[in-house]
Short mmCIF file of C-alpha atoms in Angstrom, two decimals:
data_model
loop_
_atom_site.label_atom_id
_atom_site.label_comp_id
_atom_site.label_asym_id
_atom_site.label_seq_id
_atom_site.Cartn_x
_atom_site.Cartn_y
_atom_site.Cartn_z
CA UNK A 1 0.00 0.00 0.00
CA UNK A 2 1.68 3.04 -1.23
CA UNK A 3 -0.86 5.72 0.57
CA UNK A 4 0.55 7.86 3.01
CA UNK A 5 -1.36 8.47 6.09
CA UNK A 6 -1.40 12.24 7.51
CA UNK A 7 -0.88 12.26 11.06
CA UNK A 8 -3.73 13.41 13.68
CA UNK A 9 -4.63 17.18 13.73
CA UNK A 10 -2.72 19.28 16.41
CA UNK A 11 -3.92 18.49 19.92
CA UNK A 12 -6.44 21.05 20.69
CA UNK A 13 -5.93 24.09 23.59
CA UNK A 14 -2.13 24.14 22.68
CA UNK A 15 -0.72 27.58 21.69
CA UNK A 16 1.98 26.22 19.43
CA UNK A 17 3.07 29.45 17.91
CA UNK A 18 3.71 30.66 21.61
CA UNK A 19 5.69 28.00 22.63
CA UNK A 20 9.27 28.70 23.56
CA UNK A 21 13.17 26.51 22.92
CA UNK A 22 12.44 24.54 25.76
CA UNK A 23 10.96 21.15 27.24
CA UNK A 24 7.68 22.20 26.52
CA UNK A 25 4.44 19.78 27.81
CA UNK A 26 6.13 16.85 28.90
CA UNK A 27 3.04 15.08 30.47
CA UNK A 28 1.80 15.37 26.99
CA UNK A 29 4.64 12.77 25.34
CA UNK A 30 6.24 9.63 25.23
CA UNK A 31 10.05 8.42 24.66
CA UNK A 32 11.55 5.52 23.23
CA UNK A 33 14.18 3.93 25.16
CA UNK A 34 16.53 0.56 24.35
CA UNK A 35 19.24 -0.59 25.76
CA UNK A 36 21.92 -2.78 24.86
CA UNK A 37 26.12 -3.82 26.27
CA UNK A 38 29.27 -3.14 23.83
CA UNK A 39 29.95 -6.63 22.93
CA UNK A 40 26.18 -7.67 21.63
CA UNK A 41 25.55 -3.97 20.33
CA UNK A 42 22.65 -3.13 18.43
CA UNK A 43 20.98 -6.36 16.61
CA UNK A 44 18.00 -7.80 15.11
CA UNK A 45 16.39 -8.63 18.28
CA UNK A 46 16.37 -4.84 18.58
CA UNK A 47 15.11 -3.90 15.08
CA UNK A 48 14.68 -6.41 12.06
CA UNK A 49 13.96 -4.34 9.25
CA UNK A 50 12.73 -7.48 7.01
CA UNK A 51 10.00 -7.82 9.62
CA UNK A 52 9.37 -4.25 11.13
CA UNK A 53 9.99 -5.98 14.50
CA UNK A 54 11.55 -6.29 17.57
CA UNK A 55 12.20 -4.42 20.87
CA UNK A 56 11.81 -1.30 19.36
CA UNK A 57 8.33 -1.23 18.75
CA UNK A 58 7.30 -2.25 22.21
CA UNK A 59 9.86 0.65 23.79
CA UNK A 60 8.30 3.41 24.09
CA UNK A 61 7.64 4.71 27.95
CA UNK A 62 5.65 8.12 28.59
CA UNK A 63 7.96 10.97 29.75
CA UNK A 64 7.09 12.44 32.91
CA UNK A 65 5.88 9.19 34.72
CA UNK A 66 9.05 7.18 33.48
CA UNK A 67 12.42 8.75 34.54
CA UNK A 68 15.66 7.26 32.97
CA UNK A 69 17.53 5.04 35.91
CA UNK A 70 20.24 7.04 36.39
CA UNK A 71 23.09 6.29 39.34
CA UNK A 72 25.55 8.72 40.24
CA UNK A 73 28.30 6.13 38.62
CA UNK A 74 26.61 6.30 34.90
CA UNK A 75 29.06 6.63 32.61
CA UNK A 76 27.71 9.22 30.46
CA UNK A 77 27.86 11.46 33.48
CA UNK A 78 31.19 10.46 34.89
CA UNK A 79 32.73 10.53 31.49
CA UNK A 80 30.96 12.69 29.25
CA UNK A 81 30.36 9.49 27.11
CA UNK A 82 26.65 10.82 25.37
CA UNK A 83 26.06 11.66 21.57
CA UNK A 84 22.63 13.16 20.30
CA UNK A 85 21.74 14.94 17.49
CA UNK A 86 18.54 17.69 16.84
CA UNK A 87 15.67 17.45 14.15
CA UNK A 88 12.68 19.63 13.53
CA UNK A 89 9.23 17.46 12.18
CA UNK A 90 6.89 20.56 10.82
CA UNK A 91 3.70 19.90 8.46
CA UNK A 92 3.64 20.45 5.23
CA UNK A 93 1.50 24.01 4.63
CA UNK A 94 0.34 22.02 1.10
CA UNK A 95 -0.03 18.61 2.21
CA UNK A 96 -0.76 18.23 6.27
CA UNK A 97 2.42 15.99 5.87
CA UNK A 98 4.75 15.40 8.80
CA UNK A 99 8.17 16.47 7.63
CA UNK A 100 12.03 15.62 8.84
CA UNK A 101 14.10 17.44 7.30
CA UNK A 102 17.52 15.31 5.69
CA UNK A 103 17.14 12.84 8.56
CA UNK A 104 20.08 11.00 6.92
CA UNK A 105 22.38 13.76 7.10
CA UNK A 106 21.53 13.36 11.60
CA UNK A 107 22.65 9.90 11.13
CA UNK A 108 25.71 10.18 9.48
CA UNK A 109 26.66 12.40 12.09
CA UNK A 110 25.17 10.34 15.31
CA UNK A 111 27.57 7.58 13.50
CA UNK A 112 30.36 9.28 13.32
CA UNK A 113 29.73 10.71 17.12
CA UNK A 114 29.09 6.94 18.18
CA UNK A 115 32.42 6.00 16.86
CA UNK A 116 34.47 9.39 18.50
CA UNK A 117 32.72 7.76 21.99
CA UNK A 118 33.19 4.50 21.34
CA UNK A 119 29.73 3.46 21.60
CA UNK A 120 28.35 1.20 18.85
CA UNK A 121 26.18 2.68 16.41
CA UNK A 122 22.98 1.98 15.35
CA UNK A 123 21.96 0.66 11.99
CA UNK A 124 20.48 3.30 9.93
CA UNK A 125 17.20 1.08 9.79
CA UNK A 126 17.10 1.40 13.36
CA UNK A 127 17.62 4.80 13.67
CA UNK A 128 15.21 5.52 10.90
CA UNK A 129 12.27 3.57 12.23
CA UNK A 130 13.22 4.69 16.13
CA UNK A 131 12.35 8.54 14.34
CA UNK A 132 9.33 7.37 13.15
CA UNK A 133 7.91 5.37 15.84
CA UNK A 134 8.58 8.57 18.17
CA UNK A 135 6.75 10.55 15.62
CA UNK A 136 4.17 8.16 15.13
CA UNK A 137 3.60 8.22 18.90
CA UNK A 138 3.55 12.17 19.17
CA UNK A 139 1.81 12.84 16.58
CA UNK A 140 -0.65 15.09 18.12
CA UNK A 141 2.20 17.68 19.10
CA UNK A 142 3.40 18.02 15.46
CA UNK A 143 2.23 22.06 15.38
CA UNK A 144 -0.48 23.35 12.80
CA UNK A 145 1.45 23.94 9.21
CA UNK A 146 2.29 27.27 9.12
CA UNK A 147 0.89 29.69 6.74
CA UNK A 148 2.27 30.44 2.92
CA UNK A 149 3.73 34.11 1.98
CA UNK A 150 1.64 33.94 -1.03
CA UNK A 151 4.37 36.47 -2.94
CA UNK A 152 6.94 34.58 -1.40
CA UNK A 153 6.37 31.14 -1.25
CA UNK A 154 7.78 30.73 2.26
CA UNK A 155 6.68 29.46 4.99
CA UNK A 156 5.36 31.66 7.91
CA UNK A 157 6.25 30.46 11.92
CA UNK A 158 9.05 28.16 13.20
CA UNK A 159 6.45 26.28 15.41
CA UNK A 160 7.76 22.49 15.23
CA UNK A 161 7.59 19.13 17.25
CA UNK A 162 11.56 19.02 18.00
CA UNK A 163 13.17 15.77 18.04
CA UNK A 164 16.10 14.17 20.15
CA UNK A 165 17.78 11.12 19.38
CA UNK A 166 20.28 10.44 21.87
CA UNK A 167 23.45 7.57 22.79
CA UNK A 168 24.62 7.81 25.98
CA UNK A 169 26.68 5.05 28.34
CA UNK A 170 24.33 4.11 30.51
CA UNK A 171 25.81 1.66 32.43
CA UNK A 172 27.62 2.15 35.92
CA UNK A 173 30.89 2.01 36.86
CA UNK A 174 34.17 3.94 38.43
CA UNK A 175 36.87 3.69 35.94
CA UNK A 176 37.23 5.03 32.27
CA UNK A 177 36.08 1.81 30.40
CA UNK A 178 33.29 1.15 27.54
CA UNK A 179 29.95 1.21 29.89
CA UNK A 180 28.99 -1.73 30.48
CA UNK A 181 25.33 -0.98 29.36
CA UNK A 182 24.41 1.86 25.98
CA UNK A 183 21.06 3.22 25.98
CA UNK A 184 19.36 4.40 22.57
CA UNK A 185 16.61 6.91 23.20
CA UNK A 186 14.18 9.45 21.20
CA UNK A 187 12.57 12.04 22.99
CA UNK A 188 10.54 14.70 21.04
CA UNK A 189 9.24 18.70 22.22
CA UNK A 190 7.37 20.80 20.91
CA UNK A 191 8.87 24.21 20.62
CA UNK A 192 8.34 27.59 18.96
#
């Protein structure tokens, strides 16, 4: 079935053009959260492409009643071992499409930051569908398309539903080592 589904209209009561660069109505959202150890890294079991399963699609956890387990000896804050990278989703003004804007450019660099930490990368399936799913699962916050210049063309408003995909070690321990445990996560905001 090649027919593209539009996501849900805006949630209603939500000033999106008011909104400012900040967390902005967490109890409204969900994350996505995986986990996985150096040596197995990111497999199958995690995301099969051929299948459009695995842990992936069962992951996501809703944002303000499910804090990250964080212990003062995580790596990522010991060490400074966490990569992430930004994206902006807006609707299309012509089409009510939700847009991502060269998402493959964000994962060539969350690559090459997974490699400068030395945490294993994801596969590009992985990352792709872990955008979508978090999209998928926000869809409400995804801000009204803004409207057209008609002389210009452009678009009018930088209302957007921000998205965070983020690598961090999650695992704990004292010494500067690989963490023993890498977390995978996707958090989205929306944001003027």
């Amino acid at each position: 079935d090649k027919s593209v589904k539009l996501p849900p209209p805006p949630k209603d009561g939500i000033s999106f053009n008011t909104l400012p660069w900040n967390l902005n109505l967490p109890d409204e959202h969900s994350y996505i959260h995986l986990t996985t150890t150096p040596d197995k890294g990111w497999t199958l079991e995690h995301y099969d492409p051929e299948t459009d399963g695995g842990l992936l699609l069962d992951s996501h956890k809703h944002y303000s009643s499910t804090p990250l387990p964080l212990y003062p000896s995580t790596t990522s804050l010991n060490y400074g071992t966490t990569i992430w990278e930004g994206l902006a989703c807006r609707r299309s003004p012509t089409s009510e499409k939700a847009i991502v804007f060269r998402p493959q450019k964000n994962y060539a660099r969350f690559v090459n930051g997974a490699k400068a930490m030395c945490l294993p990368a994801p596969s590009y399936e992985l990352f792709m569908r872990g955008l979508q799913l978090v999209l998928q699962e926000n869809a409400g916050l995804i801000p009204p398309a803004p409207e057209v210049d008609p002389e210009t063309g452009v678009p009018q408003g930088g209302a957007k539903l921000y998205i965070r995909p983020m690598l961090l070690g999650s695992g704990q321990q004292l010494g500067l080592h690989a963490s023993p445990q890498i977390s995978l996560l996707f958090f989205v905001s929306p944001t003027g």
